[in-house]
Amino acid sequence: MKVAVIGGGAAGFFAAISSKQHHPEAEVILFEKGYKLLSKVKVSGGGRCNVTHACFDGNQLTKHYPRGEKFLKKAFGQFSTTDTVEWFETRGVELKTEEDGRMFPITDHSQTIINCLTDKASQLGVRLELQNAVLYIDRIENGFNLSLKDETHFFVNKIIVATGGSPKLEGFEWLRELGHKIEPPVPSLFTFNMPEEKIKELMGVVVENATIKVQGTKLKQSGPLLITHWGMSGPAILKTSAWGARILSDLNYNFKIQVNWLGEAKENDVRSLIQEQQANHHKRMVVNRNPFGLPARLWEFLLQKNELRDNITWGEIGQKGINKLVNTLLNDVYEVKGKTTFKEEFVTCGGIALSEVSNSTMESKIVPGLYFAGEVMDIDGITGGFNFQSAWTTGFIAGKLLNGSSI
Ligand SMILES: Cc1cc2nc3c(=O)[nH]c(=O)nc-3n(C[C@H](O)[C@H](O)[C@H](O)COP(=O)(O)OP(=O)(O)OC[C@H]3O[C@@H](n4cnc5c(N)ncnc54)[C@H](O)[C@@H]3O)c2cc1C
């Protein structure tokens, strides 16, 4: 059996290694269009490679995927985070968990992961074809004819497509021509630009738990929020961008958000805290006594936004002032105009429609013998190691080349 794995990223390597492990007799050739292998692994996690996330319950794990949640449920039953940790450990790479659940190699170096994958592939006899893109796939009897960039053709019995995301629909044309439906690609994981908002002056300020709502939609996410010199970032914003990738693209990245600076706090909670200040601290200046635990620079900014003068006391604030303050704390509106990529880290929402892929084998339901792995499918996760986890899982399963057809 000849197997072509197309794409030398995380999913492609895992698929090639898994093919050789499950079918030692097979000839496995990995085609990579670039001259470097595993280039995203190299730069990932700030050069440390956030391999996976310490979430060991399959059902919980799927909740971190805006696209692919249902599809991955079954797949994680075959290869999950526990398997990833074990897989690397038994090949000499120990992983550690950071406070927020992200898992990295203990060396803090992505090269450790690259060395592990390339060494294993070489030991098993995976053949690597660098700088040789697969341009076209023809279905022929018992297999496929690949047209390669170097103008040669190559016959294989099975193909695993692991070519990653593509920002443009044209990038999927060769797969669409095989009969596959493509969910149009749009970016996910980006930060919000607010060119006209003064809040940018507070760059560097972090709020531990804010809730973001996108006006006119059902999008709502909570988490830490970071003010940057071009707008807002941090987990609350990145999660909103991931879950709302398609909606925000339709809005052409021009929309308004409502920020609840106090996370999930409700009006009654805020009013009773204010009453307490008025009863017990009526002579203290509002600017100096901030009962909500917000960063001082933000508290000052929100008071100025409501034209509450610098030296006003809790006793002097008045009903009108209280109402304005409550509204700003819970429903502060900002205009978003455009987006910026988060630390160059992004994933594509969209790709091969999951309805046409088996979630127990990764085989195409349209073209028998053709398999998919990784981000080329309409699967993407939020930040934290979830994107690599789906690449390992789907690569491992695709490499098993089940289904028994024409082996
Ligand atoms: C800067 C950055 C940092 C990231 N950090 C993290 C992180 O820390 N943790 C995390 O979970 N996720 C992270 N991600 C997301 C993660 O890198 C991707 O989700 C993951 O790499 C997808 O793996 P893949 O193998 O499916 O695709 P890719 O890694 O994109 O690999 C696809 C490969 O296929 C090749 N290819 C494409 N077309 C062809 C063709 N026709 N013929 C031959 N070869 C072809 C490409 O050149 C590429 O090498 C990060 C992404 C970026 C951009």
Short mmCIF file of C-alpha atoms and ligand atoms in Angstrom, two decimals:
data_model
loop_
_atom_site.label_atom_id
_atom_site.label_comp_id
_atom_site.label_asym_id
_atom_site.label_seq_id
_atom_site.Cartn_x
_atom_site.Cartn_y
_atom_site.Cartn_z
CA MET A 1 0.00 0.00 0.00
CA LYS A 2 1.24 3.45 -0.89
CA VAL A 3 0.01 6.31 1.29
CA ALA A 4 0.51 10.00 0.51
CA VAL A 5 0.28 12.43 3.39
CA ILE A 6 -0.09 15.94 2.02
CA GLY A 7 1.23 18.63 4.39
CA GLY A 8 4.17 18.57 6.81
CA GLY A 9 2.50 20.27 9.79
CA ALA A 10 1.38 18.85 13.14
CA ALA A 11 -1.53 16.88 11.66
CA GLY A 12 0.48 15.57 8.70
CA PHE A 13 3.34 14.31 10.87
CA PHE A 14 1.01 12.63 13.32
CA ALA A 15 -0.88 11.04 10.43
CA ALA A 16 2.31 9.78 8.74
CA ILE A 17 3.67 8.31 11.99
CA SER A 18 0.33 6.73 12.82
CA SER A 19 0.08 5.21 9.30
CA LYS A 20 3.46 3.56 9.69
CA GLN A 21 2.63 2.33 13.19
CA HIS A 22 -0.67 0.82 12.15
CA HIS A 23 0.51 -0.39 8.72
CA PRO A 24 4.26 -1.07 8.92
CA GLU A 25 4.16 -2.63 5.46
CA ALA A 26 2.87 0.56 3.85
CA GLU A 27 5.07 2.98 1.96
CA VAL A 28 4.29 6.39 3.45
CA ILE A 29 5.37 9.54 1.62
CA LEU A 30 4.84 12.97 3.15
CA PHE A 31 4.68 15.87 0.67
CA GLU A 32 5.41 19.37 1.96
CA LYS A 33 5.20 22.35 -0.35
CA GLY A 34 7.63 24.49 1.67
CA TYR A 35 11.28 23.85 2.42
CA LYS A 36 10.64 23.65 6.18
CA LEU A 37 8.70 21.06 8.14
CA LEU A 38 6.46 21.82 11.12
CA SER A 39 6.92 25.57 10.69
CA LYS A 40 3.87 26.49 12.78
CA VAL A 41 4.94 24.17 15.58
CA LYS A 42 8.26 26.03 15.58
CA VAL A 43 6.71 29.48 16.17
CA SER A 44 3.75 28.30 18.25
CA GLY A 45 3.23 29.33 21.85
CA GLY A 46 5.86 32.05 21.53
CA GLY A 47 8.47 29.43 20.47
CA ARG A 48 7.54 27.10 23.35
CA CYS A 49 4.76 25.12 21.58
CA ASN A 50 1.56 24.90 23.57
CA VAL A 51 1.13 21.18 22.75
CA THR A 52 -2.25 20.62 24.39
CA HIS A 53 -4.46 21.67 27.32
CA ALA A 54 -4.84 19.94 30.69
CA CYS A 55 -8.50 19.17 30.11
CA PHE A 56 -8.87 15.39 30.46
CA ASP A 57 -12.61 15.03 30.08
CA GLY A 58 -13.60 14.51 26.45
CA ASN A 59 -16.96 16.25 26.78
CA GLN A 60 -15.43 19.28 28.49
CA LEU A 61 -12.66 19.35 25.89
CA THR A 62 -15.06 19.61 22.95
CA LYS A 63 -16.55 22.79 24.47
CA HIS A 64 -13.39 24.67 23.46
CA TYR A 65 -14.09 24.25 19.73
CA PRO A 66 -16.34 26.85 18.09
CA ARG A 67 -16.24 24.62 14.97
CA GLY A 68 -16.03 20.85 15.39
CA GLU A 69 -17.54 20.39 18.86
CA LYS A 70 -19.89 17.54 17.91
CA PHE A 71 -17.52 15.98 15.38
CA LEU A 72 -14.66 15.78 17.86
CA LYS A 73 -16.70 14.08 20.59
CA LYS A 74 -16.27 10.68 18.97
CA ALA A 75 -12.71 11.42 17.83
CA PHE A 76 -11.56 12.32 21.36
CA GLY A 77 -12.95 8.95 22.44
CA GLN A 78 -10.15 7.41 20.32
CA PHE A 79 -7.30 9.81 21.02
CA SER A 80 -7.57 12.54 23.65
CA THR A 81 -5.36 14.80 25.76
CA THR A 82 -4.31 11.92 28.02
CA ASP A 83 -3.11 10.04 24.92
CA THR A 84 -1.20 13.10 23.70
CA VAL A 85 0.63 13.44 27.02
CA GLU A 86 1.41 9.69 27.05
CA TRP A 87 2.41 9.69 23.37
CA PHE A 88 5.03 12.36 23.89
CA GLU A 89 6.15 10.98 27.26
CA THR A 90 6.79 7.49 25.91
CA ARG A 91 8.93 9.12 23.21
CA GLY A 92 11.01 11.02 25.76
CA VAL A 93 9.19 14.37 25.81
CA GLU A 94 7.80 15.33 29.19
CA LEU A 95 5.10 17.98 29.28
CA LYS A 96 4.33 20.43 32.08
CA THR A 97 1.11 22.26 32.91
CA GLU A 98 0.94 26.00 33.53
CA GLU A 99 -1.54 27.63 35.91
CA ASP A 100 -4.05 28.35 33.15
CA GLY A 101 -4.01 24.72 31.92
CA ARG A 102 -1.73 25.17 28.89
CA MET A 103 0.78 22.34 28.46
CA PHE A 104 4.32 22.82 27.14
CA PRO A 105 7.42 20.62 26.83
CA ILE A 106 9.49 20.96 30.02
CA THR A 107 12.32 22.29 27.85
CA ASP A 108 10.11 25.32 26.98
CA HIS A 109 11.32 24.86 23.43
CA SER A 110 9.20 23.97 20.40
CA GLN A 111 12.27 22.36 18.78
CA THR A 112 11.87 19.50 21.31
CA ILE A 113 8.50 18.65 19.73
CA ILE A 114 9.87 19.04 16.20
CA ASN A 115 12.83 16.75 16.96
CA CYS A 116 10.52 14.15 18.49
CA LEU A 117 8.20 14.09 15.47
CA THR A 118 10.92 14.15 12.80
CA ASP A 119 13.03 11.48 14.61
CA LYS A 120 10.03 9.18 14.99
CA ALA A 121 9.00 9.62 11.35
CA SER A 122 12.54 8.88 10.20
CA GLN A 123 12.88 5.80 12.46
CA LEU A 124 9.67 4.40 11.01
CA GLY A 125 10.80 5.06 7.45
CA VAL A 126 8.40 7.83 6.43
CA ARG A 127 9.73 9.30 3.16
CA LEU A 128 9.80 13.10 3.08
CA GLU A 129 9.34 15.07 -0.15
CA LEU A 130 10.09 18.72 0.58
CA GLN A 131 9.34 21.66 -1.71
CA ASN A 132 6.97 19.50 -3.69
CA ALA A 133 3.34 20.64 -3.49
CA VAL A 134 0.52 18.37 -4.55
CA LEU A 135 -1.37 20.41 -7.12
CA TYR A 136 -4.08 18.05 -8.22
CA ILE A 137 -5.64 14.69 -7.29
CA ASP A 138 -7.18 12.42 -9.93
CA ARG A 139 -9.24 9.42 -8.89
CA ILE A 140 -8.22 6.30 -10.77
CA GLU A 141 -8.83 2.59 -10.29
CA ASN A 142 -7.68 1.40 -6.83
CA GLY A 143 -6.25 4.76 -5.93
CA PHE A 144 -5.21 8.21 -6.99
CA ASN A 145 -2.85 9.94 -9.34
CA LEU A 146 -1.14 12.94 -7.78
CA SER A 147 0.11 15.80 -9.95
CA LEU A 148 3.11 17.37 -8.25
CA LYS A 149 4.73 20.77 -8.51
CA ASP A 150 7.88 19.25 -10.01
CA GLU A 151 5.65 18.20 -12.92
CA THR A 152 5.83 14.50 -12.10
CA HIS A 153 2.92 12.22 -11.26
CA PHE A 154 2.68 9.77 -8.42
CA PHE A 155 0.33 6.85 -7.85
CA VAL A 156 -0.97 6.11 -4.33
CA ASN A 157 -3.69 3.91 -2.85
CA LYS A 158 -4.62 6.25 -0.03
CA ILE A 159 -4.29 9.94 0.67
CA ILE A 160 -4.36 11.89 3.92
CA VAL A 161 -4.88 15.60 3.27
CA ALA A 162 -3.36 17.67 6.11
CA THR A 163 -2.75 20.96 4.32
CA GLY A 164 -3.94 23.26 7.13
CA GLY A 165 -6.21 26.30 6.83
CA SER A 166 -6.24 28.65 3.88
CA PRO A 167 -7.32 32.29 4.19
CA LYS A 168 -8.88 32.17 0.70
CA LEU A 169 -11.57 29.94 -0.79
CA GLU A 170 -9.36 29.44 -3.90
CA GLY A 171 -6.91 27.58 -1.64
CA PHE A 172 -9.50 24.78 -1.31
CA GLU A 173 -10.39 24.64 -5.03
CA TRP A 174 -8.43 21.40 -5.70
CA LEU A 175 -10.37 19.69 -2.87
CA ARG A 176 -13.70 21.15 -3.98
CA GLU A 177 -13.06 19.68 -7.42
CA LEU A 178 -13.05 16.22 -5.84
CA GLY A 179 -16.65 16.85 -4.85
CA HIS A 180 -16.14 18.21 -1.34
CA LYS A 181 -18.19 21.03 0.12
CA ILE A 182 -16.05 23.83 1.56
CA GLU A 183 -17.23 26.06 4.38
CA PRO A 184 -15.89 29.48 3.31
CA PRO A 185 -12.76 30.38 5.28
CA VAL A 186 -12.69 33.40 7.60
CA PRO A 187 -10.11 34.24 10.28
CA SER A 188 -10.57 33.33 13.93
CA LEU A 189 -8.62 34.46 17.04
CA PHE A 190 -8.09 38.19 16.58
CA THR A 191 -8.16 41.30 18.73
CA PHE A 192 -10.46 44.29 18.30
CA ASN A 193 -9.31 47.66 16.90
CA MET A 194 -10.97 50.78 18.32
CA PRO A 195 -9.36 53.66 16.44
CA GLU A 196 -11.78 56.26 17.78
CA GLU A 197 -11.97 55.18 21.42
CA LYS A 198 -10.01 57.04 24.10
CA ILE A 199 -9.78 53.91 26.23
CA LYS A 200 -6.65 52.96 24.23
CA GLU A 201 -4.81 55.50 26.41
CA LEU A 202 -5.04 52.91 29.19
CA MET A 203 -2.91 50.40 27.26
CA GLY A 204 -1.52 47.70 29.49
CA VAL A 205 -4.46 47.76 31.92
CA VAL A 206 -5.86 44.27 32.64
CA VAL A 207 -9.32 43.56 34.06
CA GLU A 208 -9.47 40.12 35.65
CA ASN A 209 -12.98 39.24 34.60
CA ALA A 210 -15.07 41.24 32.15
CA THR A 211 -18.07 40.16 30.08
CA ILE A 212 -18.33 41.18 26.43
CA LYS A 213 -21.53 41.29 24.40
CA VAL A 214 -21.61 42.13 20.71
CA GLN A 215 -24.60 44.40 20.10
CA GLY A 216 -27.26 43.01 17.79
CA THR A 217 -25.99 39.41 18.19
CA LYS A 218 -26.15 36.68 20.83
CA LEU A 219 -22.36 36.69 21.26
CA LYS A 220 -21.31 36.87 24.90
CA GLN A 221 -18.02 35.81 26.49
CA SER A 222 -16.29 36.39 29.83
CA GLY A 223 -12.68 36.35 30.95
CA PRO A 224 -9.64 38.55 31.44
CA LEU A 225 -9.58 41.65 29.21
CA LEU A 226 -6.47 43.58 28.20
CA ILE A 227 -6.51 47.15 26.90
CA THR A 228 -3.94 47.61 24.13
CA HIS A 229 -2.69 50.62 22.21
CA TRP A 230 -5.00 49.75 19.33
CA GLY A 231 -8.09 48.52 21.24
CA MET A 232 -8.87 45.43 23.29
CA SER A 233 -7.40 41.95 23.59
CA GLY A 234 -7.15 39.16 26.18
CA PRO A 235 -9.12 35.91 26.54
CA ALA A 236 -12.57 37.59 26.68
CA ILE A 237 -11.95 39.25 23.29
CA LEU A 238 -10.19 36.26 21.68
CA LYS A 239 -13.02 33.93 22.69
CA THR A 240 -15.57 36.40 21.26
CA SER A 241 -13.58 36.50 18.00
CA ALA A 242 -13.48 32.69 17.83
CA TRP A 243 -17.13 32.00 18.62
CA GLY A 244 -18.21 34.94 16.46
CA ALA A 245 -15.71 34.45 13.60
CA ARG A 246 -18.37 34.16 10.92
CA ILE A 247 -20.81 36.73 12.35
CA LEU A 248 -18.05 39.32 12.82
CA SER A 249 -16.79 38.71 9.28
CA ASP A 250 -20.35 39.31 8.00
CA LEU A 251 -20.33 42.58 9.96
CA ASN A 252 -17.09 43.45 8.16
CA TYR A 253 -15.48 43.87 11.61
CA ASN A 254 -17.53 47.04 12.28
CA PHE A 255 -19.73 46.62 15.33
CA LYS A 256 -20.30 47.79 18.89
CA ILE A 257 -19.53 45.87 22.06
CA GLN A 258 -20.99 46.27 25.53
CA VAL A 259 -18.53 45.65 28.33
CA ASN A 260 -19.58 44.61 31.82
CA TRP A 261 -16.41 45.56 33.67
CA LEU A 262 -17.56 43.51 36.65
CA GLY A 263 -17.94 40.18 34.86
CA GLU A 264 -21.32 38.71 35.65
CA ALA A 265 -22.35 41.33 38.29
CA LYS A 266 -25.96 42.53 38.13
CA GLU A 267 -27.46 45.97 38.73
CA ASN A 268 -28.66 45.11 42.26
CA ASP A 269 -25.16 44.01 43.34
CA VAL A 270 -23.66 47.26 42.08
CA ARG A 271 -26.33 49.47 43.62
CA SER A 272 -26.03 47.84 47.04
CA LEU A 273 -22.23 48.31 47.02
CA ILE A 274 -22.76 51.97 46.13
CA GLN A 275 -25.31 52.38 48.94
CA GLU A 276 -22.78 50.91 51.33
CA GLN A 277 -20.21 53.55 50.26
CA GLN A 278 -22.78 56.29 50.72
CA ALA A 279 -23.72 55.03 54.17
CA ASN A 280 -20.23 54.35 55.52
CA HIS A 281 -17.82 56.43 53.44
CA HIS A 282 -19.84 59.45 52.36
CA LYS A 283 -16.93 61.85 52.94
CA ARG A 284 -14.42 59.80 50.92
CA MET A 285 -13.70 60.85 47.35
CA VAL A 286 -15.16 58.45 44.81
CA VAL A 287 -11.91 58.40 42.83
CA ASN A 288 -9.94 57.23 45.87
CA ARG A 289 -12.43 54.69 47.13
CA ASN A 290 -13.17 52.14 44.45
CA PRO A 291 -15.28 49.34 45.90
CA PHE A 292 -15.26 47.21 42.73
CA GLY A 293 -11.60 46.22 42.67
CA LEU A 294 -11.05 47.72 39.21
CA PRO A 295 -7.56 48.95 38.24
CA ALA A 296 -7.15 52.57 39.44
CA ARG A 297 -6.50 53.98 35.95
CA LEU A 298 -9.65 52.37 34.57
CA TRP A 299 -11.77 53.53 37.55
CA GLU A 300 -10.56 57.11 37.00
CA PHE A 301 -11.29 56.82 33.26
CA LEU A 302 -14.84 55.55 33.87
CA LEU A 303 -15.55 58.39 36.32
CA GLN A 304 -14.27 60.99 33.85
CA LYS A 305 -16.36 59.39 31.11
CA ASN A 306 -19.41 60.15 33.28
CA GLU A 307 -18.22 63.70 33.99
CA LEU A 308 -18.00 62.92 37.70
CA ARG A 309 -15.56 65.57 38.87
CA ASP A 310 -12.24 64.56 40.42
CA ASN A 311 -13.04 65.70 43.94
CA ILE A 312 -16.64 64.48 44.21
CA THR A 313 -17.38 62.40 47.34
CA TRP A 314 -19.65 59.36 47.70
CA GLY A 315 -22.04 61.60 49.66
CA GLU A 316 -22.26 64.12 46.81
CA ILE A 317 -22.61 61.78 43.85
CA GLY A 318 -26.44 62.04 43.61
CA GLN A 319 -28.98 59.74 41.98
CA LYS A 320 -28.15 60.86 38.44
CA GLY A 321 -24.44 60.20 39.02
CA ILE A 322 -25.18 56.76 40.47
CA ASN A 323 -27.35 55.80 37.51
CA LYS A 324 -24.68 56.85 35.02
CA LEU A 325 -21.98 54.99 36.94
CA VAL A 326 -24.05 51.79 37.20
CA ASN A 327 -24.75 51.90 33.49
CA THR A 328 -21.07 52.42 32.61
CA LEU A 329 -19.90 49.64 34.89
CA LEU A 330 -22.36 47.14 33.46
CA ASN A 331 -23.01 48.27 29.87
CA ASP A 332 -20.09 50.31 28.62
CA VAL A 333 -20.31 50.65 24.85
CA TYR A 334 -17.28 50.77 22.51
CA GLU A 335 -17.09 50.92 18.74
CA VAL A 336 -14.94 48.31 17.01
CA LYS A 337 -13.54 49.12 13.56
CA GLY A 338 -11.27 46.37 12.30
CA LYS A 339 -9.19 43.59 13.78
CA THR A 340 -5.57 42.68 14.45
CA THR A 341 -3.97 39.25 14.55
CA PHE A 342 -3.14 38.13 18.07
CA LYS A 343 0.65 37.62 18.40
CA GLU A 344 0.57 36.38 14.77
CA GLU A 345 -1.43 33.41 16.15
CA PHE A 346 -4.53 32.71 14.16
CA VAL A 347 -6.55 29.82 12.86
CA THR A 348 -9.02 29.47 10.03
CA CYS A 349 -12.72 29.04 10.64
CA GLY A 350 -14.00 27.04 7.68
CA GLY A 351 -12.58 24.32 5.43
CA ILE A 352 -13.78 20.83 4.47
CA ALA A 353 -17.42 20.50 5.64
CA LEU A 354 -17.55 18.02 8.51
CA SER A 355 -20.83 16.49 7.34
CA GLU A 356 -18.82 14.85 4.53
CA VAL A 357 -16.13 13.28 6.75
CA SER A 358 -16.48 10.24 9.03
CA ASN A 359 -15.67 11.25 12.61
CA SER A 360 -14.56 7.72 13.49
CA THR A 361 -12.06 7.27 10.62
CA MET A 362 -11.55 10.77 9.11
CA GLU A 363 -12.31 9.20 5.73
CA SER A 364 -14.18 11.24 3.18
CA LYS A 365 -17.80 10.17 2.70
CA ILE A 366 -17.52 11.40 -0.90
CA VAL A 367 -14.20 9.88 -2.00
CA PRO A 368 -13.31 6.49 -0.44
CA GLY A 369 -9.60 6.21 0.33
CA LEU A 370 -9.23 9.97 0.92
CA TYR A 371 -8.75 11.08 4.53
CA PHE A 372 -8.45 14.45 6.25
CA ALA A 373 -6.51 15.62 9.30
CA GLY A 374 -6.09 18.95 11.10
CA GLU A 375 -7.14 22.46 10.29
CA VAL A 376 -7.97 21.77 6.63
CA MET A 377 -11.32 20.61 8.04
CA ASP A 378 -13.89 23.02 9.45
CA ILE A 379 -12.45 22.56 12.96
CA ASP A 380 -10.86 25.24 15.11
CA GLY A 381 -10.43 25.85 18.80
CA ILE A 382 -9.83 28.78 21.09
CA THR A 383 -6.25 29.53 22.25
CA GLY A 384 -4.65 27.30 24.86
CA GLY A 385 -3.38 24.21 22.97
CA PHE A 386 -6.76 23.10 21.61
CA ASN A 387 -5.79 23.55 17.96
CA PHE A 388 -2.79 21.26 18.22
CA GLN A 389 -4.88 18.74 20.18
CA SER A 390 -7.35 18.44 17.31
CA ALA A 391 -4.42 18.11 14.87
CA TRP A 392 -2.90 15.24 16.94
CA THR A 393 -6.29 13.53 17.35
CA THR A 394 -7.44 13.69 13.74
CA GLY A 395 -3.92 12.90 12.43
CA PHE A 396 -3.67 9.82 14.63
CA ILE A 397 -7.11 8.54 13.59
CA ALA A 398 -6.60 9.25 9.87
CA GLY A 399 -3.32 7.34 9.98
CA LYS A 400 -5.11 4.20 11.10
CA LEU A 401 -6.62 4.11 7.59
CA LEU A 402 -9.54 2.02 8.72
CA ASN A 403 -12.53 1.08 6.61
CA GLY A 404 -10.62 -1.83 5.05
CA SER A 405 -11.13 -0.49 1.52
CA SER A 406 -8.49 -1.57 -1.02
CA ILE A 407 -5.55 -1.98 1.37
C1 LIG B 1 1.88 31.88 15.09
C2 LIG B 1 0.96 30.76 15.49
C3 LIG B 1 1.05 30.24 16.77
C4 LIG B 1 0.21 29.18 17.15
N1 LIG B 1 0.33 28.68 18.41
C5 LIG B 1 -0.46 27.63 18.77
C6 LIG B 1 -0.28 27.01 20.04
O1 LIG B 1 0.63 27.33 20.81
N2 LIG B 1 -1.12 25.97 20.36
C7 LIG B 1 -2.10 25.54 19.50
O2 LIG B 1 -2.84 24.59 19.84
N3 LIG B 1 -2.26 26.10 18.29
C8 LIG B 1 -1.44 27.12 17.90
N4 LIG B 1 -1.61 27.66 16.66
C9 LIG B 1 -2.55 27.01 15.72
C10 LIG B 1 -1.86 25.73 15.17
O3 LIG B 1 -0.54 26.07 14.78
C11 LIG B 1 -2.60 25.14 13.98
O4 LIG B 1 -3.94 24.93 14.30
C12 LIG B 1 -1.95 23.82 13.56
O5 LIG B 1 -0.61 24.07 13.16
C13 LIG B 1 -2.70 23.15 12.43
O6 LIG B 1 -1.95 22.04 12.02
P1 LIG B 1 -2.12 21.43 10.56
O7 LIG B 1 -1.08 20.37 10.45
O8 LIG B 1 -3.53 21.09 10.32
O9 LIG B 1 -1.78 22.63 9.56
P2 LIG B 1 -0.42 23.42 9.33
O10 LIG B 1 0.39 23.49 10.55
O11 LIG B 1 -0.84 24.72 8.70
O12 LIG B 1 0.38 22.54 8.28
C14 LIG B 1 -0.06 22.38 6.94
C15 LIG B 1 1.16 22.13 6.08
O13 LIG B 1 0.73 21.75 4.78
C16 LIG B 1 1.56 22.36 3.80
N5 LIG B 1 0.79 22.37 2.53
C17 LIG B 1 -0.30 23.13 2.25
N6 LIG B 1 -0.75 22.84 1.00
C18 LIG B 1 0.07 21.89 0.49
C19 LIG B 1 0.10 21.17 -0.75
N7 LIG B 1 -0.79 21.39 -1.71
N8 LIG B 1 1.10 20.25 -0.94
C20 LIG B 1 2.02 20.02 0.03
N9 LIG B 1 2.03 20.67 1.23
C21 LIG B 1 1.06 21.59 1.46
C22 LIG B 1 1.85 23.72 4.40
O14 LIG B 1 3.01 24.29 3.82
C23 LIG B 1 2.01 23.37 5.89
O15 LIG B 1 3.35 23.05 6.20
C24 LIG B 1 -0.78 28.68 16.25
C25 LIG B 1 -0.88 29.24 14.96
C26 LIG B 1 -0.02 30.25 14.56
C27 LIG B 1 -0.14 30.80 13.17
#
